[in-house]
Tab-separated table of C-alpha atoms in Angstrom:
chain	number	residue	atom	x	y	z
X	284	MET	CA	100.816	132.029	16.492
X	285	ASN	CA	104.549	133.042	17.636
X	286	LYS	CA	105.458	136.247	19.174
X	287	THR	CA	109.073	138.166	19.697
X	288	LEU	CA	110.623	138.135	23.231
X	289	ASN	CA	109.916	141.779	23.048
X	290	GLU	CA	106.164	141.011	22.150
X	291	ILE	CA	106.257	139.033	25.074
X	292	LYS	CA	107.448	141.890	27.503
X	293	GLU	CA	105.507	144.108	26.092
X	294	LEU	CA	102.138	141.760	27.633
X	295	VAL	CA	103.772	140.839	31.094
X	296	ASN	CA	103.854	145.015	31.606
X	297	LYS	CA	100.400	145.333	30.388
X	298	ALA	CA	99.393	142.625	32.801
X	299	ASP	CA	98.250	143.309	36.588
X	300	CYS	CA	99.495	139.964	37.815
X	301	ILE	CA	101.432	137.070	36.598
X	302	LEU	CA	101.036	132.825	36.840
X	303	ILE	CA	103.400	131.040	35.671
X	304	GLY	CA	102.798	126.948	35.265
X	305	ALA	CA	106.419	124.664	34.838
X	306	GLY	CA	107.039	121.708	33.820
X	307	SER	CA	109.864	119.229	33.183
X	308	GLY	CA	110.629	120.775	29.552
X	309	LEU	CA	111.409	123.931	31.352
X	310	SER	CA	114.153	122.437	33.384
X	311	THR	CA	115.561	120.253	30.454
X	312	ALA	CA	115.755	123.276	28.614
X	313	ALA	CA	117.681	125.014	31.691
X	314	GLY	CA	120.299	122.417	31.188
X	315	ILE	CA	119.514	119.577	33.803
X	316	ASP	CA	120.046	116.729	31.147
X	317	TYR	CA	117.966	113.347	32.093
X	318	ALA	CA	119.242	111.421	29.587
X	319	GLY	CA	121.747	112.788	27.189
X	320	GLU	CA	125.573	113.466	27.462
X	321	GLU	CA	126.042	115.424	30.735
X	322	PHE	CA	123.913	111.953	32.039
X	323	ARG	CA	125.685	109.601	30.614
X	324	LYS	CA	129.122	111.101	31.658
X	325	GLU	CA	128.085	111.241	35.420
X	326	PHE	CA	126.275	108.313	36.002
X	327	LYS	CA	128.510	105.559	33.693
X	328	PRO	CA	129.081	103.186	36.545
X	329	TYR	CA	125.468	103.083	37.099
X	330	ILE	CA	123.966	102.801	33.556
X	331	ARG	CA	127.192	100.073	33.172
X	332	LYS	CA	125.765	98.533	36.730
X	333	TYR	CA	121.701	98.617	36.767
X	334	GLY	CA	121.159	99.173	32.857
X	335	PHE	CA	118.834	102.341	33.348
X	336	ASP	CA	119.216	104.864	30.209
X	337	ASN	CA	117.890	107.430	31.897
X	338	LEU	CA	117.419	109.625	35.227
X	339	TYR	CA	113.395	109.024	35.365
X	340	SER	CA	113.691	105.883	34.528
X	341	SER	CA	115.795	104.885	37.328
X	342	SER	CA	113.883	106.452	39.927
X	343	PHE	CA	111.850	103.806	39.444
X	344	TYR	CA	114.371	101.067	39.772
X	345	GLU	CA	114.238	98.132	42.565
X	346	TYR	CA	117.535	98.358	44.488
X	347	PRO	CA	118.411	95.405	45.933
X	348	THR	CA	119.928	97.134	49.156
X	349	GLN	CA	119.452	100.368	51.030
X	350	GLU	CA	123.099	101.187	50.533
X	351	GLU	CA	122.869	100.596	47.136
X	352	TYR	CA	119.349	102.544	46.717
X	353	TRP	CA	120.993	105.440	48.377
X	354	GLY	CA	124.521	105.335	46.635
X	355	ALA	CA	122.033	105.692	43.496
X	356	TRP	CA	119.999	108.381	44.891
X	357	ALA	CA	122.569	110.736	46.303
X	358	LYS	CA	124.029	110.836	43.201
X	359	HIS	CA	120.778	111.446	41.463
X	360	ILE	CA	119.723	114.199	44.235
X	361	TYR	CA	122.854	116.164	44.006
X	362	PHE	CA	123.001	115.619	39.903
X	363	ALA	CA	119.331	117.275	39.977
X	364	ASN	CA	118.832	119.720	42.699
X	365	THR	CA	121.130	120.226	45.602
X	366	GLY	CA	124.415	119.918	44.020
X	367	ARG	CA	123.104	122.649	40.677
X	368	PRO	CA	123.365	126.273	41.321
X	369	GLY	CA	120.201	128.075	39.884
X	370	LEU	CA	120.293	128.547	36.267
X	371	GLU	CA	120.503	131.312	33.601
X	372	LEU	CA	116.790	130.415	31.865
X	373	TYR	CA	114.731	130.681	35.190
X	374	LYS	CA	117.295	133.892	36.298
X	375	LYS	CA	116.089	135.349	32.652
X	376	ILE	CA	111.834	134.813	33.715
X	377	PHE	CA	112.723	135.910	36.477
X	378	ASP	CA	114.044	138.907	35.639
X	379	LEU	CA	111.164	139.238	33.358
X	380	ILE	CA	108.386	139.016	35.601
X	381	LYS	CA	110.103	140.112	38.949
X	382	GLU	CA	108.267	143.550	38.769
X	383	LYS	CA	104.898	142.396	38.677
X	384	GLU	CA	102.481	140.701	41.348
X	385	TYR	CA	103.143	136.682	40.365
X	386	PHE	CA	102.685	133.181	41.881
X	387	VAL	CA	104.349	130.313	40.814
X	388	ILE	CA	102.833	126.540	40.174
X	389	THR	CA	105.604	123.547	39.901
X	390	THR	CA	105.762	119.994	39.262
X	391	ASN	CA	109.357	120.280	39.133
X	392	VAL	CA	111.535	118.711	41.736
X	393	ASP	CA	114.747	120.582	41.325
X	394	ASP	CA	113.879	123.934	43.630
X	395	GLN	CA	115.270	126.084	40.555
X	396	PHE	CA	112.343	128.950	41.960
X	397	TYR	CA	113.841	128.468	45.224
X	398	LYS	CA	117.405	129.518	43.721
X	399	THR	CA	116.816	132.125	40.975
X	400	GLY	CA	115.231	134.889	43.139
X	401	PHE	CA	111.445	133.860	43.192
X	402	ASP	CA	109.982	134.778	46.487
X	403	LYS	CA	109.483	130.781	48.135
X	404	ASN	CA	105.651	132.116	49.800
X	405	LYS	CA	104.928	132.649	46.018
X	406	ILE	CA	106.197	129.100	45.479
X	407	PHE	CA	103.628	125.781	45.041
X	408	ARG	CA	105.855	122.980	44.333
X	409	VAL	CA	103.208	120.379	44.177
X	410	GLN	CA	104.976	117.054	43.825
X	411	GLY	CA	107.894	117.512	46.306
X	412	SER	CA	111.630	118.374	46.207
X	413	TYR	CA	114.449	116.162	45.725
X	414	ALA	CA	116.536	118.103	48.697
X	415	LEU	CA	114.003	116.382	51.165
X	416	ASN	CA	113.480	113.320	52.916
X	417	GLN	CA	110.260	111.642	54.519
X	418	CYS	CA	109.288	108.542	56.571
X	419	LYS	CA	108.658	106.153	53.202
X	420	TYR	CA	105.205	104.947	55.466
X	421	ALA	CA	104.290	108.807	55.941
X	422	CYS	CA	104.098	107.714	59.936
X	423	HIS	CA	104.024	111.415	60.686
X	424	ASN	CA	103.838	114.875	58.820
X	425	LYS	CA	107.499	115.982	58.861
X	426	LEU	CA	110.102	116.563	56.180
X	427	TYR	CA	114.136	116.345	56.440
X	428	SER	CA	116.677	118.141	54.659
X	429	ASN	CA	119.272	115.321	53.025
X	430	LYS	CA	121.812	118.484	51.712
X	431	GLU	CA	124.246	117.301	53.797
X	432	LEU	CA	123.034	113.836	54.413
X	433	VAL	CA	123.724	113.455	50.572
X	434	GLU	CA	127.137	115.049	50.441
X	435	LYS	CA	128.404	112.842	53.123
X	436	MET	CA	127.387	109.976	51.748
X	437	LEU	CA	129.002	110.718	47.832
X	438	GLU	CA	131.814	111.562	49.864
X	439	ASN	CA	132.167	107.603	51.411
X	440	ILE	CA	130.061	105.787	48.462
X	441	ASP	CA	132.558	102.586	47.744
X	442	ASP	CA	133.689	101.089	44.619
X	443	ASN	CA	130.015	99.178	44.334
X	444	LEU	CA	128.298	102.306	44.472
X	445	LYS	CA	127.099	101.315	48.147
X	446	VAL	CA	126.945	103.710	50.870
X	447	PRO	CA	127.685	102.993	54.357
X	448	THR	CA	125.217	101.216	56.542
X	449	LYS	CA	125.460	104.063	58.898
X	450	LEU	CA	124.501	106.822	56.668
X	451	VAL	CA	120.977	105.230	55.386
X	452	PRO	CA	118.391	107.401	57.018
X	453	ILE	CA	115.873	105.912	59.365
X	454	CYS	CA	112.772	107.143	60.348
X	455	PRO	CA	112.871	108.667	63.624
X	456	VAL	CA	109.383	108.039	64.943
X	457	CYS	CA	108.747	104.438	63.525
X	458	GLY	CA	111.983	103.015	62.343
X	459	GLU	CA	110.933	102.513	58.950
X	460	ASN	CA	113.540	103.619	56.203
X	461	MET	CA	113.065	106.895	54.380
X	462	GLU	CA	113.208	107.988	50.944
X	463	PRO	CA	113.083	111.535	48.901
X	464	ASN	CA	109.789	113.072	49.470
X	465	LEU	CA	108.223	112.463	45.869
X	466	ARG	CA	105.009	111.823	44.631
X	467	LYS	CA	104.733	108.526	43.612
X	468	ASP	CA	102.460	106.491	45.844
X	469	ALA	CA	99.388	107.529	48.667
X	470	TYR	CA	102.316	107.522	50.906
X	471	PHE	CA	104.040	111.028	49.676
X	472	ILE	CA	103.468	113.614	52.246
X	473	GLN	CA	102.223	116.776	51.966
X	474	ASP	CA	103.466	118.863	55.117
X	475	ASP	CA	101.932	122.134	56.767
X	476	LEU	CA	104.046	123.919	54.055
X	477	TRP	CA	102.368	122.182	51.555
X	478	TYR	CA	98.848	123.086	52.214
X	479	LYS	CA	100.137	126.435	53.119
X	480	GLN	CA	101.345	126.801	49.546
X	481	SER	CA	98.246	125.331	47.670
X	482	GLU	CA	96.113	127.940	49.950
X	483	ALA	CA	98.264	130.764	48.620
X	484	TYR	CA	98.266	129.785	44.919
X	485	GLU	CA	94.071	129.193	45.757
X	486	ASN	CA	93.945	132.714	46.800
X	487	PHE	CA	95.831	134.136	43.973
X	488	ILE	CA	94.022	132.770	41.494
X	489	ASP	CA	90.594	134.069	43.351
X	490	ASN	CA	92.223	137.182	43.977
X	491	SER	CA	92.918	138.036	40.463
X	492	LYS	CA	89.363	136.911	39.017
X	493	HIS	CA	88.545	140.513	37.538
X	494	LYS	CA	92.339	141.297	37.195
X	495	ASN	CA	94.261	141.722	33.304
X	496	LEU	CA	95.998	137.926	34.591
X	497	LEU	CA	99.425	136.661	32.013
X	498	LEU	CA	99.405	132.616	32.331
X	499	LEU	CA	102.732	131.460	31.493
X	500	GLU	CA	103.255	127.988	30.742
X	501	PHE	CA	106.935	126.292	30.394
X	502	GLY	CA	107.287	123.030	29.242
X	503	VAL	CA	104.106	121.331	30.720
X	504	GLY	CA	103.369	118.322	28.926
X	505	PHE	CA	101.066	115.400	29.226
X	506	ASN	CA	102.776	113.493	31.986
X	507	THR	CA	100.151	115.193	34.925
X	508	PRO	CA	98.010	117.323	32.806
X	509	GLY	CA	95.570	117.949	35.599
X	510	ILE	CA	98.064	119.820	37.783
X	511	ILE	CA	98.910	122.603	35.108
X	512	ARG	CA	98.264	122.144	31.893
X	513	PHE	CA	94.419	121.268	31.872
X	514	PRO	CA	93.605	123.937	34.571
X	515	PHE	CA	95.574	127.145	32.623
X	516	GLU	CA	93.407	126.527	29.674
X	517	LYS	CA	89.872	126.299	31.640
X	518	MET	CA	90.490	128.636	33.734
X	519	THR	CA	91.881	130.962	30.538
X	520	PHE	CA	88.520	129.874	28.348
X	521	GLU	CA	86.617	131.133	31.883
X	522	ASN	CA	88.192	134.199	32.545
X	523	LYS	CA	87.669	136.754	29.560
X	524	ASN	CA	90.508	139.015	30.470
X	525	TRP	CA	92.870	136.780	30.910
X	526	LYS	CA	95.415	135.541	28.513
X	527	LEU	CA	98.214	131.983	28.295
X	528	ILE	CA	101.289	131.729	26.541
X	529	ARG	CA	102.180	128.614	26.284
X	530	PHE	CA	105.840	127.323	25.634
X	531	ASN	CA	106.365	124.458	24.267
X	532	LYS	CA	107.916	123.162	21.385
X	533	GLU	CA	106.380	119.300	21.136
X	534	VAL	CA	103.061	119.255	22.779
X	535	MET	CA	101.072	122.563	21.837
X	536	CYS	CA	97.276	121.169	21.551
X	537	PHE	CA	94.930	124.153	22.044
X	538	CYS	CA	91.562	122.962	21.363
X	539	GLU	CA	90.563	126.381	20.521
X	540	LEU	CA	92.885	129.208	19.588
X	541	ASP	CA	91.788	133.323	19.660
X	542	ASP	CA	93.673	136.023	20.485
X	543	ARG	CA	94.152	134.992	24.455
X	544	PHE	CA	95.836	131.885	23.593
X	545	ILE	CA	98.830	132.230	22.380
X	546	GLY	CA	102.117	129.407	21.743
X	547	ILE	CA	105.384	129.576	21.417
X	548	ASP	CA	106.954	126.422	19.655
X	549	LYS	CA	110.374	127.608	20.275
X	550	ASP	CA	113.032	126.152	22.387
X	551	ILE	CA	112.233	127.974	25.841
X	552	ASN	CA	116.535	128.098	25.998
X	553	GLU	CA	116.651	129.748	22.800
X	554	PHE	CA	113.647	132.404	23.044
X	555	PHE	CA	115.339	133.610	25.623
X	556	LYS	CA	118.505	133.905	24.086
X	557	VAL	CA	117.007	136.316	21.585
């Protein structure tokens, strides 16, 4: 059942607390274009050299050298995170819920929640962040900001899309290569902050068991449904005073529907323009 923005605002006002779950569809609607016109424009030389046609698939490209690896990844990181300000759609969502007790769990690695007013202590970014580097083999449990490094790389990249060897980051502990902190293999680092926010998420859920909780799920598909989509459904089924609103124009798929499960199949960005 589709509802208007005013009706959603009323449900937010009536809720005791808000749990937001966000996937890649939210950032796509907000304007981070992984495959469209902006991507093709910004990555034209990379597309020509390496042949990938979207930013996601470029993540798995096997670059022959670290200089090429970071030539591409510096552009990738800047495009999707460090060079991009907070986007309007995220700001509108914050304005919708900012007066409420809330928590955010997201699989996105672009840090838009950090940039648009949300309390960083109320955000659990499960899959990491483009803006952080780690040891490739996770030899120690520490993450490093890469914002300044990425800017230096982009200032010094050559015509072959390579960065200078002196800018290639090396692990200060074991001397191996470093890479962005993204969950892609068994070496993904979950640092102290990751565990702290994981615990904060669990505590928020536990403390909301007897409250009127409204779950807002934005743009979550089936890439990693076990993190947000399936748990949000299960928790709503089990807690009769909870409601789930799913914003998704492509994959609604409620197994059962009653008045506690609300589907919004409009484009998220267009919905919040109303």
